[in-house]
């Protein structure tokens, strides 16, 4: 596709459930990022992939968060045993490569944990 | 880590007016990008501009890296310009730090 695609657009989970969020980056983009955006705030970095390698996961809030990109294209962000504080918009972004390439974001997944 | 401050936090304009948004940052950067988040939440990349000046239609941006600030200039604003404008910077790697944004409302 022409842009970064994320699914689902909205997700409601009961506390304790596991969720999986999908990101399909722009074709050919080497770098893939996950960000978390709380209401009224700017996005905050979660993790970074270069191809299939996860080079930085320093922003993941806890060990309940796990991300993968096994074939260097589609990525999945998984949250285990969701908590209410996990409620946020999860944004995926991709770029051609390197740290000086423009970032292109998907529409995000709005996660609500009840 | 690097600090990013955006001003003003809120701005209300009449259609056709011009505006300047400012981004100050606390350290030298090698990556600075401006984004527009529309009312539906979509983040659109406006400029990649770690230094210098760029223009794209009614929008232009200038970054003065030595003085640690960037400006986003919107001319002849339209209602579709409404939304939140974010500045994001990185000093030595790929990890962009976002400011809190400027909420722009353009009234018809």
mmCIF file of C-alpha atoms in Angstrom:
data_model
loop_
_atom_site.group_PDB
_atom_site.id
_atom_site.type_symbol
_atom_site.label_atom_id
_atom_site.label_comp_id
_atom_site.label_asym_id
_atom_site.label_seq_id
_atom_site.Cartn_x
_atom_site.Cartn_y
_atom_site.Cartn_z
ATOM 1 C CA UNK A 1 0.000 0.000 0.000
ATOM 2 C CA UNK A 2 0.908 3.645 -0.230
ATOM 3 C CA UNK A 3 1.126 4.307 3.494
ATOM 4 C CA UNK A 4 1.684 2.639 6.846
ATOM 5 C CA UNK A 5 -1.274 0.448 7.714
ATOM 6 C CA UNK A 6 -2.276 -0.461 11.268
ATOM 7 C CA UNK A 7 -4.950 -2.794 12.557
ATOM 8 C CA UNK A 8 -7.210 -2.884 14.359
ATOM 9 C CA UNK A 9 -8.133 0.781 14.409
ATOM 10 C CA UNK A 10 -9.783 0.392 17.812
ATOM 11 C CA UNK A 11 -9.381 -2.311 20.425
ATOM 12 C CA UNK A 12 -11.229 -2.728 23.692
ATOM 13 C CA UNK A 13 -9.770 -5.266 26.089
ATOM 14 C CA UNK A 14 -10.721 -6.355 29.553
ATOM 15 C CA UNK A 15 -8.005 -6.031 32.143
ATOM 16 C CA UNK A 16 -5.828 -9.121 32.069
ATOM 17 C CA UNK A 17 -6.430 -9.972 28.420
ATOM 18 C CA UNK A 18 -3.637 -10.213 25.860
ATOM 19 C CA UNK A 19 -3.752 -8.038 22.743
ATOM 20 C CA UNK A 20 -1.829 -7.985 19.455
ATOM 21 C CA UNK A 21 -1.501 -4.894 17.312
ATOM 22 C CA UNK A 22 -0.370 -5.131 13.722
ATOM 23 C CA UNK A 23 1.679 -2.755 11.591
ATOM 24 C CA UNK A 24 2.290 -3.034 7.869
ATOM 25 C CA UNK A 25 5.002 -0.499 6.930
ATOM 26 C CA UNK A 26 5.602 1.202 3.606
ATOM 27 C CA UNK A 27 7.139 -1.279 1.188
ATOM 28 C CA UNK A 28 10.914 -1.061 1.162
ATOM 29 C CA UNK A 29 11.195 0.810 4.435
ATOM 30 C CA UNK A 30 13.988 -0.646 6.489
ATOM 31 C CA UNK A 31 13.267 1.100 9.771
ATOM 32 C CA UNK A 32 10.151 0.536 11.842
ATOM 33 C CA UNK A 33 9.193 2.234 15.086
ATOM 34 C CA UNK A 34 6.454 1.853 17.668
ATOM 35 C CA UNK A 35 5.323 4.865 19.673
ATOM 36 C CA UNK A 36 2.744 5.264 22.429
ATOM 37 C CA UNK A 37 0.613 8.405 22.634
ATOM 38 C CA UNK A 38 -1.356 9.280 25.745
ATOM 39 C CA UNK A 39 -4.236 11.725 25.521
ATOM 40 C CA UNK A 40 -3.002 15.296 25.098
ATOM 41 C CA UNK A 41 0.638 14.295 24.853
ATOM 42 C CA UNK A 42 3.197 13.806 22.132
ATOM 43 C CA UNK A 43 4.120 10.293 21.030
ATOM 44 C CA UNK A 44 6.726 8.474 23.120
ATOM 45 C CA UNK A 45 9.236 5.995 21.731
ATOM 46 C CA UNK A 46 8.716 2.317 22.500
ATOM 47 C CA UNK A 47 10.953 0.282 20.207
ATOM 48 C CA UNK A 48 12.913 0.304 16.940
ATOM 49 C CA UNK A 49 13.579 -2.310 14.269
ATOM 50 C CA UNK A 50 16.050 -2.261 11.440
ATOM 51 C CA UNK A 51 14.815 -4.965 9.104
ATOM 52 C CA UNK A 52 14.070 -7.927 11.383
ATOM 53 C CA UNK A 53 16.491 -6.893 14.108
ATOM 54 C CA UNK A 54 15.096 -5.170 17.170
ATOM 55 C CA UNK A 55 17.882 -2.715 17.887
ATOM 56 C CA UNK A 56 16.281 -0.789 20.708
ATOM 57 C CA UNK A 57 13.477 -1.720 23.069
ATOM 58 C CA UNK A 58 14.359 0.715 25.812
ATOM 59 C CA UNK A 59 10.989 2.461 25.684
ATOM 60 C CA UNK A 60 8.841 -0.606 26.351
ATOM 61 C CA UNK A 61 7.125 0.125 29.701
ATOM 62 C CA UNK A 62 7.353 -3.371 31.141
ATOM 63 C CA UNK A 63 8.096 -6.975 30.271
ATOM 64 C CA UNK A 64 4.413 -7.372 29.408
ATOM 65 C CA UNK A 65 5.176 -5.564 26.158
ATOM 66 C CA UNK A 66 6.761 -7.491 23.319
ATOM 67 C CA UNK A 67 7.368 -6.566 19.680
ATOM 68 C CA UNK A 68 8.533 -8.565 16.710
ATOM 69 C CA UNK A 69 9.198 -8.176 13.011
ATOM 70 C CA UNK A 70 10.229 -11.691 11.975
ATOM 71 C CA UNK A 71 10.594 -11.180 8.225
ATOM 72 C CA UNK A 72 11.609 -7.552 8.232
ATOM 73 C CA UNK A 73 8.244 -6.288 7.050
ATOM 74 C CA UNK A 74 5.064 -6.629 9.115
ATOM 75 C CA UNK A 75 5.463 -5.995 12.822
ATOM 76 C CA UNK A 76 3.317 -6.979 15.780
ATOM 77 C CA UNK A 77 3.209 -5.303 19.178
ATOM 78 C CA UNK A 78 1.876 -7.643 21.832
ATOM 79 C CA UNK A 79 0.735 -6.631 25.273
ATOM 80 C CA UNK A 80 0.162 -9.387 27.797
ATOM 81 C CA UNK A 81 -2.141 -9.154 30.804
ATOM 82 C CA UNK A 82 -3.308 -5.659 29.872
ATOM 83 C CA UNK A 83 -3.699 -3.047 32.597
ATOM 84 C CA UNK A 84 -5.742 0.157 32.593
ATOM 85 C CA UNK A 85 -2.573 2.244 32.313
ATOM 86 C CA UNK A 86 -1.908 0.588 28.948
ATOM 87 C CA UNK A 87 -4.849 2.526 27.469
ATOM 88 C CA UNK A 88 -3.388 4.799 24.786
ATOM 89 C CA UNK A 89 -2.964 5.158 21.055
ATOM 90 C CA UNK A 90 -0.214 2.937 19.669
ATOM 91 C CA UNK A 91 1.441 4.381 16.599
ATOM 92 C CA UNK A 92 3.641 2.609 14.124
ATOM 93 C CA UNK A 93 6.020 4.509 11.865
ATOM 94 C CA UNK A 94 8.451 3.531 9.156
ATOM 95 C CA UNK A 95 11.277 5.195 7.280
ATOM 96 C CA UNK A 96 13.645 4.345 4.462
ATOM 97 C CA UNK A 97 16.487 3.845 6.881
ATOM 98 C CA UNK A 98 18.950 5.486 9.167
ATOM 99 C CA UNK A 99 18.189 8.095 11.757
ATOM 100 C CA UNK A 100 17.904 10.971 9.349
ATOM 101 C CA UNK A 101 15.019 9.818 7.229
ATOM 102 C CA UNK A 102 11.529 11.301 7.453
ATOM 103 C CA UNK A 103 9.169 9.233 9.577
ATOM 104 C CA UNK A 104 5.793 8.172 8.187
ATOM 105 C CA UNK A 105 3.107 7.207 10.677
ATOM 106 C CA UNK A 106 0.102 4.935 10.453
ATOM 107 C CA UNK A 107 -3.331 5.908 11.769
ATOM 108 C CA UNK A 108 -2.678 4.180 15.072
ATOM 109 C CA UNK A 109 -4.576 1.699 17.200
ATOM 110 C CA UNK A 110 -6.586 3.160 20.062
ATOM 111 C CA UNK A 111 -6.452 0.644 22.914
ATOM 112 C CA UNK A 112 -8.924 0.939 25.758
ATOM 113 C CA UNK A 113 -8.534 -1.394 28.727
ATOM 114 C CA UNK A 114 -11.631 -1.691 30.887
ATOM 115 C CA UNK B 1 17.563 13.289 27.658
ATOM 116 C CA UNK B 2 16.901 16.111 25.253
ATOM 117 C CA UNK B 3 14.092 18.517 26.158
ATOM 118 C CA UNK B 4 11.684 19.938 23.590
ATOM 119 C CA UNK B 5 9.476 22.953 24.269
ATOM 120 C CA UNK B 6 6.844 24.163 21.858
ATOM 121 C CA UNK B 7 5.037 27.472 21.913
ATOM 122 C CA UNK B 8 2.388 28.624 22.010
ATOM 123 C CA UNK B 9 0.492 25.650 23.466
ATOM 124 C CA UNK B 10 -2.753 26.851 21.878
ATOM 125 C CA UNK B 11 -3.493 29.174 19.002
ATOM 126 C CA UNK B 12 -6.801 30.337 17.522
ATOM 127 C CA UNK B 13 -6.848 32.022 14.127
ATOM 128 C CA UNK B 14 -9.314 33.317 11.621
ATOM 129 C CA UNK B 15 -9.080 31.805 8.184
ATOM 130 C CA UNK B 16 -6.537 33.661 6.078
ATOM 131 C CA UNK B 17 -4.301 34.677 8.975
ATOM 132 C CA UNK B 18 -0.610 33.817 9.240
ATOM 133 C CA UNK B 19 1.075 32.175 12.209
ATOM 134 C CA UNK B 20 4.478 31.138 13.528
ATOM 135 C CA UNK B 21 5.010 28.128 15.768
ATOM 136 C CA UNK B 22 8.222 27.720 17.715
ATOM 137 C CA UNK B 23 10.219 24.704 18.887
ATOM 138 C CA UNK B 24 13.123 25.072 21.330
ATOM 139 C CA UNK B 25 15.400 22.165 22.166
ATOM 140 C CA UNK B 26 18.009 21.669 24.835
ATOM 141 C CA UNK B 27 20.864 20.031 22.936
ATOM 142 C CA UNK B 28 22.383 19.896 19.476
ATOM 143 C CA UNK B 29 20.366 17.768 17.072
ATOM 144 C CA UNK B 30 20.978 15.897 13.863
ATOM 145 C CA UNK B 31 17.330 15.117 13.238
ATOM 146 C CA UNK B 32 14.346 17.467 13.490
ATOM 147 C CA UNK B 33 10.932 16.837 12.025
ATOM 148 C CA UNK B 34 7.629 18.707 12.090
ATOM 149 C CA UNK B 35 4.337 16.826 12.069
ATOM 150 C CA UNK B 36 0.678 17.752 11.824
ATOM 151 C CA UNK B 37 -1.819 15.568 13.691
ATOM 152 C CA UNK B 38 -5.266 16.124 12.233
ATOM 153 C CA UNK B 39 -8.482 15.875 14.271
ATOM 154 C CA UNK B 40 -8.781 12.200 13.278
ATOM 155 C CA UNK B 41 -5.389 11.419 14.799
ATOM 156 C CA UNK B 42 -3.360 10.959 11.630
ATOM 157 C CA UNK B 43 0.228 12.210 11.970
ATOM 158 C CA UNK B 44 1.515 13.722 8.759
ATOM 159 C CA UNK B 45 5.180 14.472 8.238
ATOM 160 C CA UNK B 46 5.544 18.098 7.149
ATOM 161 C CA UNK B 47 9.298 18.634 7.138
ATOM 162 C CA UNK B 48 12.555 16.880 7.860
ATOM 163 C CA UNK B 49 14.692 19.906 8.720
ATOM 164 C CA UNK B 50 17.692 19.527 11.051
ATOM 165 C CA UNK B 51 19.030 22.820 9.687
ATOM 166 C CA UNK B 52 18.244 25.463 7.105
ATOM 167 C CA UNK B 53 14.966 26.476 5.515
ATOM 168 C CA UNK B 54 12.392 24.569 3.492
ATOM 169 C CA UNK B 55 9.102 25.531 1.934
ATOM 170 C CA UNK B 56 6.131 23.462 0.844
ATOM 171 C CA UNK B 57 3.201 25.481 -0.438
ATOM 172 C CA UNK B 58 1.801 27.645 2.350
ATOM 173 C CA UNK B 59 4.090 26.054 4.929
ATOM 174 C CA UNK B 60 7.719 26.798 5.549
ATOM 175 C CA UNK B 61 10.171 25.847 8.275
ATOM 176 C CA UNK B 62 13.482 27.174 9.468
ATOM 177 C CA UNK B 63 15.880 25.534 11.894
ATOM 178 C CA UNK B 64 18.738 27.480 13.462
ATOM 179 C CA UNK B 65 20.693 24.592 14.896
ATOM 180 C CA UNK B 66 23.359 26.736 16.560
ATOM 181 C CA UNK B 67 20.673 28.544 18.553
ATOM 182 C CA UNK B 68 18.617 25.422 19.172
ATOM 183 C CA UNK B 69 15.267 26.409 17.764
ATOM 184 C CA UNK B 70 13.024 25.784 14.805
ATOM 185 C CA UNK B 71 10.087 27.754 13.443
ATOM 186 C CA UNK B 72 7.100 26.558 11.455
ATOM 187 C CA UNK B 73 5.370 29.276 9.484
ATOM 188 C CA UNK B 74 1.813 28.854 8.182
ATOM 189 C CA UNK B 75 0.541 31.451 5.751
ATOM 190 C CA UNK B 76 -3.050 32.111 4.656
ATOM 191 C CA UNK B 77 -4.355 29.522 7.102
ATOM 192 C CA UNK B 78 -7.299 27.317 6.189
ATOM 193 C CA UNK B 79 -9.719 25.393 8.387
ATOM 194 C CA UNK B 80 -8.033 22.180 7.263
ATOM 195 C CA UNK B 81 -4.833 23.378 8.963
ATOM 196 C CA UNK B 82 -6.491 22.806 12.343
ATOM 197 C CA UNK B 83 -4.961 20.164 14.565
ATOM 198 C CA UNK B 84 -1.851 19.664 16.663
ATOM 199 C CA UNK B 85 1.588 20.518 15.348
ATOM 200 C CA UNK B 86 4.456 18.531 16.819
ATOM 201 C CA UNK B 87 8.161 19.148 16.678
ATOM 202 C CA UNK B 88 10.341 16.068 17.218
ATOM 203 C CA UNK B 89 14.112 15.936 17.597
ATOM 204 C CA UNK B 90 16.947 13.475 18.040
ATOM 205 C CA UNK B 91 20.463 14.364 19.086
ATOM 206 C CA UNK B 92 22.604 11.378 18.193
ATOM 207 C CA UNK B 93 20.329 8.567 17.097
ATOM 208 C CA UNK B 94 16.980 7.602 15.641
ATOM 209 C CA UNK B 95 14.986 8.029 18.849
ATOM 210 C CA UNK B 96 12.819 11.077 18.221
ATOM 211 C CA UNK B 97 11.651 13.033 21.259
ATOM 212 C CA UNK B 98 8.402 14.869 20.693
ATOM 213 C CA UNK B 99 7.283 18.146 22.199
ATOM 214 C CA UNK B 100 3.821 18.550 23.691
ATOM 215 C CA UNK B 101 2.574 20.212 20.542
ATOM 216 C CA UNK B 102 0.730 23.369 19.554
ATOM 217 C CA UNK B 103 -3.029 23.025 19.188
ATOM 218 C CA UNK B 104 -4.111 25.182 16.256
ATOM 219 C CA UNK B 105 -7.739 26.050 15.609
ATOM 220 C CA UNK B 106 -8.592 27.895 12.408
ATOM 221 C CA UNK B 107 -12.092 29.354 12.373
ATOM 222 C CA UNK B 108 -13.970 30.091 9.141
#
